[in-house]
Short mmCIF file of C-alpha atoms and ligand atoms in Angstrom, two decimals:
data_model
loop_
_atom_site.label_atom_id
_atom_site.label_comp_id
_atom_site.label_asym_id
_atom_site.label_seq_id
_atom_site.Cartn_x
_atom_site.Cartn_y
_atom_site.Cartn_z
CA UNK A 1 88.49 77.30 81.71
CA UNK A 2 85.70 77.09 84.15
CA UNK A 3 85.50 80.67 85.15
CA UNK A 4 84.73 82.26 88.52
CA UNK A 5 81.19 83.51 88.72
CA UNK A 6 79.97 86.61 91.38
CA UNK A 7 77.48 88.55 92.52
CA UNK A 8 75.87 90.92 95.27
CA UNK A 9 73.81 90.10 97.78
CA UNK A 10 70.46 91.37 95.97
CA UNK A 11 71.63 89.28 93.13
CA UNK A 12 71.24 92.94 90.34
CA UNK A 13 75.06 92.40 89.86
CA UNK A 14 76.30 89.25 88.85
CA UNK A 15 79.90 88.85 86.71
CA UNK A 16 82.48 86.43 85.84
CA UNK A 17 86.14 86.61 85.77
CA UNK A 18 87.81 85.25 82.41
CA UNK A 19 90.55 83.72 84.04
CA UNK A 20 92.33 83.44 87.59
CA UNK A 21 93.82 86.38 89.02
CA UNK A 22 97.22 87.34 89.16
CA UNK A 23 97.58 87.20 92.76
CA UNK A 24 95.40 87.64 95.77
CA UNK A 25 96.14 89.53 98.61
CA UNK A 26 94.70 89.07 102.33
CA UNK A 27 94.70 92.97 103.83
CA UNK A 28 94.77 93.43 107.54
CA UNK A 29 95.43 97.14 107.09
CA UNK A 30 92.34 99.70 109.26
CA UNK A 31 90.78 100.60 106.30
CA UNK A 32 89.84 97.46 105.14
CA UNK A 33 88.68 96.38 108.52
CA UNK A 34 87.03 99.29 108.88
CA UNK A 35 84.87 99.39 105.28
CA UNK A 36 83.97 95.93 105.97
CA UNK A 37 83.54 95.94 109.55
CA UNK A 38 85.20 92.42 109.62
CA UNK A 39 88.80 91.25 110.64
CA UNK A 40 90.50 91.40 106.81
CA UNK A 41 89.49 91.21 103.53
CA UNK A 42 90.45 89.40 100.54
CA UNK A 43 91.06 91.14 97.62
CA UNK A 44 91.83 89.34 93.80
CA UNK A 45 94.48 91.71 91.38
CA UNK A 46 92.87 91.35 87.87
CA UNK A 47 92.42 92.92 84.89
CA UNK A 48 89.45 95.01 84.29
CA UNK A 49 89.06 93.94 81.10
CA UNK A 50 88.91 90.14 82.58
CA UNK A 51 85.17 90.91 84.40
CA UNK A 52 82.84 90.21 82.47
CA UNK A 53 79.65 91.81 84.14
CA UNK A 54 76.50 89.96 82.96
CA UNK A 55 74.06 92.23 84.83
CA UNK A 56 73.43 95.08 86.85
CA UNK A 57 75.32 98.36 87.21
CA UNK A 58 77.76 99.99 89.21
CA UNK A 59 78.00 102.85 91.61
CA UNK A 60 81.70 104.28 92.31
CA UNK A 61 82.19 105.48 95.64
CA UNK A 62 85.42 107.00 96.23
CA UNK A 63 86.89 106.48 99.93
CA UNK A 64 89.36 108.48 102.14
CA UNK A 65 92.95 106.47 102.80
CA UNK A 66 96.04 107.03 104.91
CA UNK A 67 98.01 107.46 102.00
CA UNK A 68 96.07 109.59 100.09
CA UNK A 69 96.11 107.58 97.07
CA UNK A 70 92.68 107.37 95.55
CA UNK A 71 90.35 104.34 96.18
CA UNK A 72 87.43 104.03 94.88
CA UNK A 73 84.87 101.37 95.35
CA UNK A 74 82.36 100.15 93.22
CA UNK A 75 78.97 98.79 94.91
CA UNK A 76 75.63 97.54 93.80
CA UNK A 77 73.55 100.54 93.39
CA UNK A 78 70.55 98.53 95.54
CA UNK A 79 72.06 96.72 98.15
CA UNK A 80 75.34 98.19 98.44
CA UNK A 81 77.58 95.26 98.35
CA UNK A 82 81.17 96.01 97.76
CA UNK A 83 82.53 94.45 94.29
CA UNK A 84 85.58 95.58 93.89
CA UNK A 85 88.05 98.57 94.30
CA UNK A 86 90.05 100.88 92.13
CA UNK A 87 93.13 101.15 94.22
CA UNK A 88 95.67 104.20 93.35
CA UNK A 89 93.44 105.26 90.10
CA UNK A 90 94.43 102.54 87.76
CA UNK A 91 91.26 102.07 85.19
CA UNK A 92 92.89 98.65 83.99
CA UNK A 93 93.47 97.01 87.71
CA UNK A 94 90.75 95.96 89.95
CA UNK A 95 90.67 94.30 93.23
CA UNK A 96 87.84 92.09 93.46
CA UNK A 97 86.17 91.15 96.61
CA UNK A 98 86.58 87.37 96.71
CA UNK A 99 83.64 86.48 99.34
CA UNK A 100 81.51 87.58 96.41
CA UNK A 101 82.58 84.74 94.49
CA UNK A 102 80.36 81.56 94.27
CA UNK A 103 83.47 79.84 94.46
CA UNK A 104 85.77 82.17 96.86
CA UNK A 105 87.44 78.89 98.23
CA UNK A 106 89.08 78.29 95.08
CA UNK A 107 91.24 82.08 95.58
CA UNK A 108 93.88 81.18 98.43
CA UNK A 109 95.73 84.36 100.01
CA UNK A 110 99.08 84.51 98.40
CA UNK A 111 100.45 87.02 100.60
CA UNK A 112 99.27 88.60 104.09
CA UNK A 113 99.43 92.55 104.00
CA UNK A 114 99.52 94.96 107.01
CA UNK A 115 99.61 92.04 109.01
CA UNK A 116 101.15 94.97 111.81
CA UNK A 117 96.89 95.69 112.43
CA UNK A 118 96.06 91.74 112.36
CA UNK A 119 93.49 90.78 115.14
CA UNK A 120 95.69 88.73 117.58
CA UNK A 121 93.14 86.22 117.40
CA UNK A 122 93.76 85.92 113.44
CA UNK A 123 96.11 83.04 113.07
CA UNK A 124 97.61 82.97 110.02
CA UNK A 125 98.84 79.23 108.00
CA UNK A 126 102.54 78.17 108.76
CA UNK A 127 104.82 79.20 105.65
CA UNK A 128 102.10 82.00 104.43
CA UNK A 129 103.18 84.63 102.86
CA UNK A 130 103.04 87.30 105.70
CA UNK A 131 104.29 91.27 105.64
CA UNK A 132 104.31 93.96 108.33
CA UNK A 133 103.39 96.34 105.48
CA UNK A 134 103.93 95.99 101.83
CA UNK A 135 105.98 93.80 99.86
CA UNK A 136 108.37 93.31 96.36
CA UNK A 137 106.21 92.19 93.79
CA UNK A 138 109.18 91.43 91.89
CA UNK A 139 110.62 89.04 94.29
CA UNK A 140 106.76 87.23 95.38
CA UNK A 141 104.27 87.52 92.24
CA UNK A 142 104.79 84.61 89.82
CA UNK A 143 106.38 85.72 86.74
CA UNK A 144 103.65 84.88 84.22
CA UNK A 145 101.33 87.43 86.70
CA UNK A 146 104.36 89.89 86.71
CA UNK A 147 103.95 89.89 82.48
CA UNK A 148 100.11 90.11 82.90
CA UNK A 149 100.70 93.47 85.23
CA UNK A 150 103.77 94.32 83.49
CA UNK A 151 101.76 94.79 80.36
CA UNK A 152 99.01 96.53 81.82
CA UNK A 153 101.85 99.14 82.63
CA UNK A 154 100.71 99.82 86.47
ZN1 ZN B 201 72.85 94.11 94.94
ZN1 ZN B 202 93.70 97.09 103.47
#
């Protein structure tokens, strides 16, 4: 496949992703607004072991959240761009930030989370995918992404 090629803003860090991820969520939760000083951000569930990274390195910096779960974020070392995220310490799962993708249009939201902190002024599409909080994987993730998380055992 064509694969989906990133990198920071200093351009150390660049990676690709072997294949699409299993689902991609759009997080309105505080945190998020608050690490990224934006509205929301977009986050891509895949496999560690499906980023390739091509150059650069990585510095982990773990971050406080409301549910004390770990998260841990993983920045270019020079500019300080946020890659991705190790949420709830699971070494195989990564959340990738999608506006680091060349190609971030081609990763649509597939479900709205925390939408209960949106900005009012956030309109979301008709028919998307939208939650208060949290929702069942097992009834909204396609089955052939269910399998891929399924047998990463997370
Ligand atoms: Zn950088
Ligand atoms: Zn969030």
């Amino acid at each position: 496949m064509d694969m989906l090629h990133g990198a920071c803003a200093c351009g150390d860090v660049r990676f690709r992703l072997s294949s699409m991820p299993m689902f991609v969520h759009c997080c309105h939760c505080r945190d998020c607004q608050r690490q990224t000083g934006s509205a929301f951000v977009l986050n891509a569930l895949i496999e560690t072991d499906r980023i390739h990274l091509d150059s650069g390195t990585l510095s982990r910096v773990p971050l406080p959240t409301a549910s004390g779960r770990p998260h841990d974020v993983y920045r270019c070392p020079a500019c300080q761009t946020a890659l991705w995220s190790d949420y709830g310490g699971r070494p195989g799962l990564r959340f990738v930030r999608v506006g680091t993708l060349e190609e971030s249009a081609r990763l649509v939201p597939d479900a709205h989370i925390f939408t209960r902190s949106k900005l009012p002024w956030v309109v979301l599409p008709p028919g998307a995918f939208a939650f208060e909080v949290y929702y069942d994987q097992a009834k909204l993730w396609p089955p052939e992404s269910l399998a891929r998380r399924h047998a990463l055992g997370v």
